[in-house]
Structures are given as structure tokens and as C-alpha cells.
Amino acid sequence: MNILVCNVGSTSLKYQLIAMEGETVLAKGKMERVGTDRAEYSHEDARGNRIREELPLRDHGQGIERMLRALIGPVVPSLDSVDCVGFKVVLAKDITGVQELTEEVVAAMEAMNGIAPAHNPPYIAAIRQFRRIVPSVPLVGSFETGFHRNLPPKAYLYSIPKEYARRGVRRYGYHGASHEYLAGRAAELTGRRDLKLVTCHLGGSGSLAAVDSGVSIDTTLGFSLQCGIMHNNRCGDIDPYLPIYLQETEGLSLGEVKTLLTKKSGLLGLSGVSNDLRDIEQAADAGNPDAREAVEAYAYYIRKQIGAYAAALGGLDAVAFGGGIGENSARIRELSLEGLGFLGVDLDRERNRTARCDAEISSASSRVKVFIVATNEEIVVARKAKEFLEARKRRG
Ligand code: ADP
């Protein structure tokens, strides 16, 4: 069974074609700056063929057509060899888990565009374009909220009148594919399924999850993707009265507040340097005090959250770091774990600086095991799509 996994961003399209027997990646590629005359495309396949080109891509539809030209012929003989397209979709009204992306499901996604404006609309457009271009191939979505579907009410309820929870205003949580992958690897690396684990997905957008024996019981992203730890340019948790103050007292319009909190805040807003942690760490090393404080504040939030989740879990056996920052920034990992000796965390600083994925970076005597894991959201989506199709086939 061959599954094509698509990761759709507002201006990007990434994909992997995976042969599920052996989980071999037959080809993978990415397009950036989709929507411009100078999109960048890179692709490689298991036979060593590579494409690097700049091309005009008006929309994701043109990107999909370009991708199919790279796949059909050089990688697989025809579209008949693609059994399914899997999507790491974000959020839909009253729907989660793994779903065939029918028009009804897509409409439920559309109903939530207001809270995932950067994420849902490009997926919806791409799904409809796929349906037009490859109508015979099943499209299966794995929702990012799915891994957090078992949060107990005490974790998902907001302290606002309950009627809003009944209308769907509650914590959902995101980055489900990554948290699930990190939790799976931590279980494999420790040889234990009954772990009390904190998974830290730290990328441009980041979140932590408290995972008890493989089940997410709490997570830092909520109703929207605007809360929790600070993100590259989004604020994360702030005093909910701030947007009101900014409008009533500082005279900002609602639109300006939205832009401030969703595009100009987070690591970018605090550092005044960049939304990329590499630039901020460099500026901090060069003595920029705002950059230093941004790095410290980012890690401090993570440290507090690990402590809170140890309390929520009633103990802590392991911490797993993944995502661009979690995998690559030894400094963020070290600062995030500083002072957690009382919980049984003892980082091996040398291993932390030199280790690569998937590695243990806690000392041999550390009671809590700490891992760096190269997250693989695509394989999670592909496995779920495979299970979904097989279950459907069994049901006839
Ligand atoms: P996305 O969430 O957009 O998929 P990634 O998971 O690729 O993003 O993470 C992007 C972040 O990872 C950026 O802030 C980038 O600075 C950070 N990052 C990547 N490599 C390094 C590194 N070597 N050191 C520090 N930060 C890094």
C-alpha cells in the first residue's frame, strides 16, 4: 500500500510518498512560496533522482500538478499505485480523529476557519483541488486534535459560562501527530508503555503535552493555536484582559490587536530580532539583552509547564523533546530542565550538547529519562490512514 502524505501550509506544500510495507519513503519534496512567480521546489526519490527548481505556482493546485508529474512515471507507474492521500488536518467542528475527507467533513473544517485562519483554509483549498485532480484516490485526514480527544473535563473546560463549552468552546489541543510520535518513541526507548511523560513539540509553533501511558491528559494549546508557550511570532498565554486594555486604553483596533498578538509577538516580539531562534541565540551571544531575555522567557515557560504536568500526572518518568527547536537547541533544552533536579531530572550536559536524534540525554543515574526525538508526523498520518482503509475494507 502506497500512501502520499501531504502537509499543507499557507504558502507551502510538503509531501512524502511512503510504501507502507517496510515504511519506505519512495519520494519526498517540498514547495515554498506557493502563490508567487518564484516558488522553490525540491524533490528527491529513493532512486536518487533529484529536482531543484524555481517555478511560478499560482496556487496549491498547480503545486499538486507539479508534484504528480514528479511522482507519476519516475516513482510509481500511475495514479493507480497511490492508494490514498493522507492529510495532517488541523481542526473541524465536532469532528476529530481519522476521517475520510468528504465534503461534509470539509464543511466542518470550514466552520472553524475563524480560529485556525492560517491553517484550515489552505488545507481546504488543497483537499478540494486533490479531489478535482485525483477523484479516484481516497483522501483521509488525521486531525491534529485527535491525540488529545481524551482530555478529561477538568483539563478541557475554560472557566467561562458552561453554555460555551456546550457550543464547542473548550481546549482541543494540537500537534497531535508529533506528540503521538514522541510518546511512541519514548515508550520504545524506555521499553515501557506505562510512562508518565511530558512531550515537548518545539517548532515555529510549540506545545507540551502531559501523556499518561500513551494517553494525552493535558496540553498547552487550547481552543485555538494562540495560547500555551510563546511561538515564533504568536504570543502564547497572556492575561486575557490585555486585548481589552490594548483596545480601550491604547486605542488599537480589533484588527491591530489581532495582528499584534498573532504576527508580531512571541519570540519575534520579545527579542525584536527575528522569529527564528537561531538568529535570536546568535544575538543573545553577541550581548543583545532583549534576545537573551526572550530565550530565557521561552525556556522558563517550558520549565514551569514540565513542573505543572509532573503534578498533573502525579509523577514524571520521562521528557521528550522534538520539533526544530526541541531537536536542535541544546541551550533551550538545558534551560528548560534547569532546577528540575527535585523531580529527578539530571541532564548530562555533554550528551545534550553533542547528541543527535533519537538519543537519551539524561545522566545514567537520572531517575527521569530525557530524550531528543526526530519527530515524524508523516509516518503517524500514514499509519493512521492505512489503519483506516484496512478497517473500512474489513467492514466491507
Ligand atoms: P515548523 O513548526 O514551522 O514546522 P520547525 O519544527 O522546523 O518549524 O522549527 C522551526 C524552529 O526551529 C525555528 O525557530 C528555528 O530557529 C529552530 N531551529 C532549527 N534549527 C535550529 C538550531 N540548530 N538551533 C536553534 N534553533 C533551531
Short mmCIF file of C-alpha atoms and ligand atoms in Angstrom, two decimals:
data_model
loop_
_atom_site.label_atom_id
_atom_site.label_comp_id
_atom_site.label_asym_id
_atom_site.label_seq_id
_atom_site.Cartn_x
_atom_site.Cartn_y
_atom_site.Cartn_z
CA MET A 1 0.00 0.00 0.00
CA ASN A 2 1.42 3.41 -1.03
CA ILE A 3 0.28 6.47 0.88
CA LEU A 4 1.00 10.04 -0.15
CA VAL A 5 1.12 12.29 2.92
CA CYS A 6 0.59 15.99 2.35
CA ASN A 7 1.46 18.74 4.78
CA VAL A 8 -0.15 21.96 3.59
CA GLY A 9 0.98 25.35 4.88
CA SER A 10 -0.37 28.72 3.89
CA THR A 11 2.45 29.15 1.36
CA SER A 12 4.00 25.69 1.33
CA LEU A 13 3.30 22.10 0.32
CA LYS A 14 5.39 19.24 1.67
CA TYR A 15 4.84 15.61 0.82
CA GLN A 16 6.14 12.09 1.26
CA LEU A 17 5.13 9.04 -0.71
CA ILE A 18 5.50 6.07 1.64
CA ALA A 19 5.37 2.35 0.78
CA MET A 20 3.74 1.07 3.96
CA GLU A 21 5.25 -2.41 3.78
CA GLY A 22 8.58 -1.59 5.43
CA GLU A 23 7.57 2.08 5.73
CA THR A 24 9.97 3.06 2.96
CA VAL A 25 9.92 6.68 1.77
CA LEU A 26 9.74 6.36 -2.03
CA ALA A 27 9.94 10.12 -2.60
CA LYS A 28 9.62 13.36 -0.73
CA GLY A 29 9.55 17.00 -1.62
CA LYS A 30 8.60 20.50 -0.66
CA MET A 31 7.40 23.66 -2.32
CA GLU A 32 7.81 27.02 -0.68
CA ARG A 33 6.49 30.45 -1.66
CA VAL A 34 3.41 28.86 -3.26
CA GLY A 35 1.25 31.68 -4.65
CA THR A 36 4.17 33.51 -6.28
CA ASP A 37 6.03 33.52 -9.62
CA ARG A 38 9.14 32.26 -7.91
CA ALA A 39 8.16 29.23 -5.87
CA GLU A 40 11.03 26.98 -4.80
CA TYR A 41 10.67 23.27 -5.38
CA SER A 42 12.89 20.48 -4.15
CA HIS A 43 12.20 16.78 -4.55
CA GLU A 44 14.14 13.56 -4.22
CA ASP A 45 13.26 9.93 -4.60
CA ALA A 46 14.67 6.64 -3.34
CA ARG A 47 16.37 6.00 -6.69
CA GLY A 48 18.48 9.12 -6.25
CA ASN A 49 16.60 11.39 -8.68
CA ARG A 50 16.56 15.00 -7.53
CA ILE A 51 14.74 18.11 -8.62
CA ARG A 52 15.70 21.64 -7.58
CA GLU A 53 13.84 24.37 -9.43
CA GLU A 54 12.24 27.75 -9.21
CA LEU A 55 8.86 27.98 -10.91
CA PRO A 56 5.66 30.01 -10.92
CA LEU A 57 2.98 28.37 -8.73
CA ARG A 58 -0.25 30.36 -8.66
CA ASP A 59 -1.84 28.14 -6.04
CA HIS A 60 -1.65 24.75 -4.34
CA GLY A 61 -3.47 23.21 -7.33
CA GLN A 62 -0.51 24.00 -9.58
CA GLY A 63 1.78 22.68 -6.86
CA ILE A 64 -0.15 19.40 -6.74
CA GLU A 65 0.07 19.04 -10.53
CA ARG A 66 3.85 19.62 -10.39
CA MET A 67 4.21 17.08 -7.59
CA LEU A 68 2.24 14.46 -9.51
CA ARG A 69 4.49 14.97 -12.57
CA ALA A 70 7.50 14.25 -10.35
CA LEU A 71 5.87 11.13 -8.89
CA ILE A 72 3.94 9.52 -11.74
CA GLY A 73 6.46 7.90 -14.06
CA PRO A 74 9.74 8.36 -12.19
CA VAL A 75 8.50 6.91 -8.87
CA VAL A 76 5.27 4.96 -9.49
CA PRO A 77 3.84 3.88 -12.86
CA SER A 78 0.44 5.53 -12.48
CA LEU A 79 -2.02 7.05 -10.05
CA ASP A 80 -3.38 3.53 -9.51
CA SER A 81 -0.26 2.92 -7.43
CA VAL A 82 -1.28 5.63 -4.95
CA ASP A 83 -3.80 4.07 -2.57
CA CYS A 84 -4.58 7.12 -0.51
CA VAL A 85 -3.64 10.72 0.18
CA GLY A 86 -3.27 11.41 3.90
CA PHE A 87 -3.54 14.92 5.34
CA LYS A 88 -2.42 16.22 8.74
CA VAL A 89 -5.52 18.38 9.04
CA VAL A 90 -5.98 20.77 11.93
CA LEU A 91 -9.50 21.17 13.25
CA ALA A 92 -13.16 20.62 12.36
CA LYS A 93 -16.39 21.38 14.19
CA ASP A 94 -17.49 18.36 16.29
CA ILE A 95 -15.19 16.03 14.34
CA THR A 96 -11.77 14.65 15.22
CA GLY A 97 -9.65 11.52 14.88
CA VAL A 98 -9.23 9.95 11.44
CA GLN A 99 -11.83 10.72 8.79
CA GLU A 100 -12.43 10.38 5.09
CA LEU A 101 -12.37 13.96 3.82
CA THR A 102 -15.86 14.11 2.37
CA GLU A 103 -17.49 17.43 1.57
CA GLU A 104 -19.32 17.18 4.91
CA VAL A 105 -16.04 16.91 6.84
CA VAL A 106 -14.51 19.73 4.80
CA ALA A 107 -17.54 21.90 5.61
CA ALA A 108 -16.98 21.14 9.33
CA MET A 109 -13.37 22.31 8.88
CA GLU A 110 -14.60 25.45 7.16
CA ALA A 111 -16.84 26.17 10.17
CA MET A 112 -13.66 26.54 12.28
CA ASN A 113 -11.72 28.79 9.89
CA GLY A 114 -12.17 31.69 12.30
CA ILE A 115 -9.94 30.08 14.93
CA ALA A 116 -7.39 28.49 12.59
CA PRO A 117 -7.22 31.17 9.86
CA ALA A 118 -3.64 30.40 8.84
CA HIS A 119 -4.07 26.63 8.87
CA ASN A 120 -7.56 25.49 7.82
CA PRO A 121 -8.18 27.49 4.58
CA PRO A 122 -5.06 26.27 2.71
CA TYR A 123 -5.87 22.66 3.66
CA ILE A 124 -9.46 23.03 2.49
CA ALA A 125 -8.31 24.51 -0.83
CA ALA A 126 -5.74 21.74 -1.30
CA ILE A 127 -8.22 18.96 -0.42
CA ARG A 128 -10.73 20.28 -2.96
CA GLN A 129 -8.01 20.54 -5.58
CA PHE A 130 -6.90 16.97 -4.92
CA ARG A 131 -10.49 15.80 -5.25
CA ARG A 132 -10.72 17.52 -8.62
CA ILE A 133 -7.34 16.30 -9.90
CA VAL A 134 -7.39 12.73 -8.48
CA PRO A 135 -11.08 11.93 -7.90
CA SER A 136 -10.47 8.17 -7.65
CA VAL A 137 -7.96 8.32 -4.77
CA PRO A 138 -9.39 8.30 -1.19
CA LEU A 139 -8.46 11.36 0.84
CA VAL A 140 -8.04 10.64 4.56
CA GLY A 141 -7.44 13.27 7.22
CA SER A 142 -5.83 12.76 10.59
CA PHE A 143 -6.87 15.67 12.79
CA GLU A 144 -4.22 17.33 14.97
CA THR A 145 -6.78 17.43 17.78
CA GLY A 146 -7.21 13.62 17.71
CA PHE A 147 -4.43 12.67 20.13
CA HIS A 148 -5.95 14.96 22.78
CA ARG A 149 -9.51 13.67 22.37
CA ASN A 150 -9.46 12.01 25.81
CA LEU A 151 -8.65 15.10 27.87
CA PRO A 152 -10.85 14.98 30.98
CA PRO A 153 -13.34 17.83 31.50
CA LYS A 154 -11.17 19.35 34.26
CA ALA A 155 -8.44 19.80 31.63
CA TYR A 156 -10.55 20.94 28.70
CA LEU A 157 -13.05 23.26 30.40
CA TYR A 158 -12.45 27.01 30.45
CA SER A 159 -13.77 28.93 33.44
CA ILE A 160 -16.40 30.79 31.45
CA PRO A 161 -20.16 30.05 31.49
CA LYS A 162 -20.67 26.38 30.72
CA GLU A 163 -23.04 27.04 27.82
CA TYR A 164 -19.97 27.99 25.73
CA ALA A 165 -18.37 24.59 26.36
CA ARG A 166 -21.61 23.02 25.11
CA ARG A 167 -21.19 25.10 21.95
CA GLY A 168 -17.66 23.77 21.45
CA VAL A 169 -15.62 26.47 23.19
CA ARG A 170 -13.10 24.29 25.02
CA ARG A 171 -9.48 23.21 24.94
CA TYR A 172 -8.80 20.96 21.95
CA GLY A 173 -5.00 20.82 21.74
CA TYR A 174 -2.95 20.47 18.55
CA HIS A 175 0.31 18.99 17.21
CA GLY A 176 -1.30 15.60 17.88
CA ALA A 177 0.75 13.70 15.30
CA SER A 178 4.02 14.95 16.76
CA HIS A 179 3.05 14.33 20.40
CA GLU A 180 1.88 10.84 19.47
CA TYR A 181 5.15 10.11 17.68
CA LEU A 182 7.26 11.44 20.59
CA ALA A 183 5.21 9.39 23.07
CA GLY A 184 5.59 6.25 20.93
CA ARG A 185 9.36 6.68 20.65
CA ALA A 186 9.75 7.39 24.38
CA ALA A 187 7.88 4.15 25.11
CA GLU A 188 10.16 2.25 22.71
CA LEU A 189 13.36 3.85 24.04
CA THR A 190 12.47 3.08 27.68
CA GLY A 191 10.80 -0.24 26.91
CA ARG A 192 7.82 0.92 29.00
CA ARG A 193 4.25 1.64 27.99
CA ASP A 194 3.16 2.91 31.42
CA LEU A 195 5.21 6.12 31.29
CA LYS A 196 4.32 9.41 32.92
CA LEU A 197 5.74 11.54 30.17
CA VAL A 198 5.93 15.18 29.09
CA THR A 199 6.28 15.62 25.35
CA CYS A 200 7.67 18.97 24.14
CA HIS A 201 6.98 19.75 20.49
CA LEU A 202 9.01 22.92 19.98
CA GLY A 203 8.87 24.28 16.44
CA GLY A 204 7.83 27.59 14.93
CA SER A 205 4.63 26.81 16.79
CA GLY A 206 5.08 24.82 20.01
CA SER A 207 3.19 22.89 22.64
CA LEU A 208 3.70 20.49 25.53
CA ALA A 209 1.51 17.53 26.45
CA ALA A 210 1.16 15.50 29.63
CA VAL A 211 0.96 11.88 28.49
CA ASP A 212 -0.05 9.09 30.85
CA SER A 213 0.57 5.57 29.48
CA GLY A 214 0.29 6.87 25.93
CA VAL A 215 -2.84 8.99 26.51
CA SER A 216 -2.73 12.79 26.43
CA ILE A 217 -4.34 14.10 29.62
CA ASP A 218 -3.46 17.78 29.18
CA THR A 219 -1.78 20.03 26.66
CA THR A 220 -0.80 23.68 26.33
CA LEU A 221 -2.59 24.58 23.10
CA GLY A 222 -6.29 25.16 23.61
CA PHE A 223 -9.32 26.24 21.63
CA SER A 224 -7.03 27.99 19.19
CA LEU A 225 -3.32 27.82 18.45
CA GLN A 226 -2.73 31.18 20.12
CA CYS A 227 -2.00 30.05 23.68
CA GLY A 228 0.46 27.99 25.73
CA ILE A 229 4.19 28.57 25.31
CA MET A 230 5.23 31.53 23.17
CA HIS A 231 5.58 30.73 19.48
CA ASN A 232 7.81 32.18 16.77
CA ASN A 233 5.59 35.25 16.26
CA ARG A 234 2.45 34.44 18.29
CA CYS A 235 2.06 35.40 21.90
CA GLY A 236 1.05 32.21 23.71
CA ASP A 237 -0.52 32.61 27.17
CA ILE A 238 -1.15 36.20 28.16
CA ASP A 239 -3.50 37.90 30.57
CA PRO A 240 -6.91 37.67 28.81
CA TYR A 241 -7.56 41.26 29.76
CA LEU A 242 -4.66 42.52 27.61
CA PRO A 243 -6.61 42.63 24.31
CA ILE A 244 -9.31 44.64 26.09
CA TYR A 245 -6.76 47.06 27.57
CA LEU A 246 -4.98 47.46 24.23
CA GLN A 247 -8.26 48.49 22.60
CA GLU A 248 -9.80 50.57 25.36
CA THR A 249 -6.72 52.33 26.66
CA GLU A 250 -4.04 52.09 23.96
CA GLY A 251 -6.54 52.82 21.18
CA LEU A 252 -5.73 49.83 18.96
CA SER A 253 -8.45 48.48 16.71
CA LEU A 254 -9.52 44.83 16.95
CA GLY A 255 -7.63 44.14 13.70
CA GLU A 256 -4.48 45.74 15.08
CA VAL A 257 -4.70 43.71 18.29
CA LYS A 258 -5.08 40.55 16.22
CA THR A 259 -2.04 41.39 14.12
CA LEU A 260 -0.03 42.32 17.22
CA LEU A 261 -0.79 39.04 19.01
CA THR A 262 -0.64 36.66 16.05
CA LYS A 263 2.16 38.10 13.92
CA LYS A 264 4.31 40.46 15.95
CA SER A 265 4.58 38.74 19.33
CA GLY A 266 6.24 35.58 20.69
CA LEU A 267 9.98 35.20 20.15
CA LEU A 268 9.90 37.90 17.47
CA GLY A 269 8.11 40.47 19.58
CA LEU A 270 10.15 39.88 22.72
CA SER A 271 13.56 39.74 21.04
CA GLY A 272 12.97 42.40 18.41
CA VAL A 273 15.47 40.38 16.35
CA SER A 274 13.76 37.60 14.40
CA ASN A 275 11.15 34.88 14.58
CA ASP A 276 13.91 32.30 14.11
CA LEU A 277 15.52 31.03 17.31
CA ARG A 278 18.90 30.61 15.59
CA ASP A 279 19.12 34.37 14.97
CA ILE A 280 17.96 35.12 18.50
CA GLU A 281 20.52 32.80 20.11
CA GLN A 282 23.23 34.42 17.99
CA ALA A 283 22.11 37.91 19.03
CA ALA A 284 22.00 36.80 22.69
CA ASP A 285 25.58 35.52 22.39
CA ALA A 286 26.58 38.87 20.90
CA GLY A 287 25.21 40.59 24.02
CA ASN A 288 21.73 41.72 22.93
CA PRO A 289 19.78 41.84 26.24
CA ASP A 290 16.33 41.55 24.63
CA ALA A 291 17.41 38.44 22.75
CA ARG A 292 18.81 36.94 25.97
CA GLU A 293 15.58 37.63 27.85
CA ALA A 294 13.49 36.15 25.02
CA VAL A 295 15.50 32.90 25.15
CA GLU A 296 15.24 32.79 28.95
CA ALA A 297 11.50 33.53 28.95
CA TYR A 298 10.85 30.86 26.31
CA ALA A 299 12.68 28.19 28.31
CA TYR A 300 11.25 29.38 31.64
CA TYR A 301 7.70 28.80 30.43
CA ILE A 302 8.62 25.27 29.36
CA ARG A 303 10.25 24.56 32.74
CA LYS A 304 7.15 25.76 34.62
CA GLN A 305 4.95 23.67 32.37
CA ILE A 306 7.00 20.50 32.87
CA GLY A 307 6.60 21.05 36.64
CA ALA A 308 2.87 21.59 36.27
CA TYR A 309 2.49 18.45 34.18
CA ALA A 310 4.53 16.39 36.66
CA ALA A 311 1.87 17.48 39.17
CA ALA A 312 -0.99 16.70 36.75
CA LEU A 313 0.48 13.26 36.04
CA GLY A 314 1.29 12.56 39.70
CA GLY A 315 4.91 11.83 38.82
CA LEU A 316 7.38 12.03 35.99
CA ASP A 317 9.32 9.24 34.25
CA ALA A 318 10.45 10.90 31.05
CA VAL A 319 10.61 14.08 28.97
CA ALA A 320 10.88 14.00 25.17
CA PHE A 321 11.93 16.98 23.04
CA GLY A 322 11.11 17.26 19.34
CA GLY A 323 10.48 19.87 16.61
CA GLY A 324 13.04 22.23 15.05
CA ILE A 325 13.90 23.85 18.38
CA GLY A 326 13.50 20.76 20.56
CA GLU A 327 15.74 18.73 18.28
CA ASN A 328 18.40 21.36 17.65
CA SER A 329 18.71 23.81 20.51
CA ALA A 330 20.84 22.36 23.32
CA ARG A 331 20.51 25.69 25.11
CA ILE A 332 16.70 25.61 25.22
CA ARG A 333 16.73 22.01 26.44
CA GLU A 334 19.27 22.79 29.16
CA LEU A 335 17.48 25.95 30.35
CA SER A 336 14.10 24.20 30.26
CA LEU A 337 15.35 21.47 32.61
CA GLU A 338 17.36 23.73 34.92
CA GLY A 339 16.34 23.34 38.54
CA LEU A 340 14.25 20.22 37.95
CA GLY A 341 16.62 18.02 39.98
CA PHE A 342 13.98 17.85 42.70
CA LEU A 343 11.75 15.96 40.24
CA GLY A 344 14.56 13.51 39.46
CA VAL A 345 15.80 15.15 36.24
CA ASP A 346 19.57 15.06 35.80
CA LEU A 347 20.69 16.23 32.38
CA ASP A 348 24.02 15.04 31.01
CA ARG A 349 25.17 18.40 29.65
CA GLU A 350 27.82 16.94 27.40
CA ARG A 351 25.40 14.47 25.82
CA ASN A 352 22.86 17.26 25.50
CA ARG A 353 25.35 19.32 23.51
CA THR A 354 26.59 16.52 21.26
CA ALA A 355 23.72 14.03 20.93
CA ARG A 356 21.63 13.71 17.81
CA CYS A 357 18.19 12.16 17.44
CA ASP A 358 16.99 9.71 18.79
CA ALA A 359 19.14 9.88 21.88
CA GLU A 360 18.94 9.83 25.65
CA ILE A 361 20.49 12.97 27.11
CA SER A 362 19.88 12.37 30.83
CA SER A 363 22.72 11.06 33.01
CA ALA A 364 22.97 7.35 33.71
CA SER A 365 21.68 7.94 37.26
CA SER A 366 18.83 10.29 36.31
CA ARG A 367 15.51 8.95 37.57
CA VAL A 368 13.70 10.82 34.81
CA LYS A 369 14.85 9.90 31.32
CA VAL A 370 15.23 12.74 28.82
CA PHE A 371 15.23 12.14 25.07
CA ILE A 372 15.69 14.06 21.86
CA VAL A 373 13.43 12.58 19.19
CA ALA A 374 13.35 13.43 15.49
CA THR A 375 9.62 13.78 15.17
CA ASN A 376 7.96 12.15 12.16
CA GLU A 377 4.44 13.42 11.75
CA GLU A 378 4.15 11.99 8.24
CA ILE A 379 4.55 8.39 9.35
CA VAL A 380 1.91 8.88 12.05
CA VAL A 381 -0.54 10.23 9.44
CA ALA A 382 0.34 7.43 7.00
CA ARG A 383 -0.09 4.68 9.63
CA LYS A 384 -3.47 6.07 10.66
CA ALA A 385 -4.65 6.33 7.05
CA LYS A 386 -3.56 2.72 6.47
CA GLU A 387 -5.43 1.51 9.57
CA PHE A 388 -8.49 3.49 8.49
CA LEU A 389 -8.53 1.98 4.99
CA GLU A 390 -7.93 -1.54 6.28
CA ALA A 391 -10.74 -1.23 8.84
CA ARG A 392 -13.07 0.07 6.13
CA LYS A 393 -12.14 -2.85 3.88
CA ARG A 394 -12.82 -5.34 6.72
CA ARG A 395 -16.23 -3.76 7.27
CA GLY A 396 -16.84 -4.17 3.54
P1 ADP B 1 7.57 24.41 11.97
O1 ADP B 1 6.87 24.45 13.28
O2 ADP B 1 7.34 25.62 11.13
O3 ADP B 1 7.43 23.10 11.23
P2 ADP B 1 10.25 23.59 12.78
O4 ADP B 1 9.78 22.42 13.59
O5 ADP B 1 11.11 23.31 11.59
O6 ADP B 1 9.08 24.56 12.35
O7 ADP B 1 11.05 24.55 13.79
C1 ADP B 1 11.46 25.82 13.40
C2 ADP B 1 12.29 26.43 14.51
O8 ADP B 1 13.41 25.58 14.79
C3 ADP B 1 12.85 27.80 14.16
O9 ADP B 1 12.59 28.74 15.21
C4 ADP B 1 14.34 27.55 14.08
O10 ADP B 1 15.08 28.64 14.52
C5 ADP B 1 14.53 26.40 15.05
N1 ADP B 1 15.81 25.75 14.77
C6 ADP B 1 16.13 24.97 13.72
N2 ADP B 1 17.45 24.59 13.80
C7 ADP B 1 17.95 25.16 14.93
C8 ADP B 1 19.22 25.15 15.58
N3 ADP B 1 20.26 24.49 15.07
N4 ADP B 1 19.35 25.85 16.73
C9 ADP B 1 18.31 26.52 17.26
N5 ADP B 1 17.08 26.57 16.71
C10 ADP B 1 16.89 25.89 15.56
#
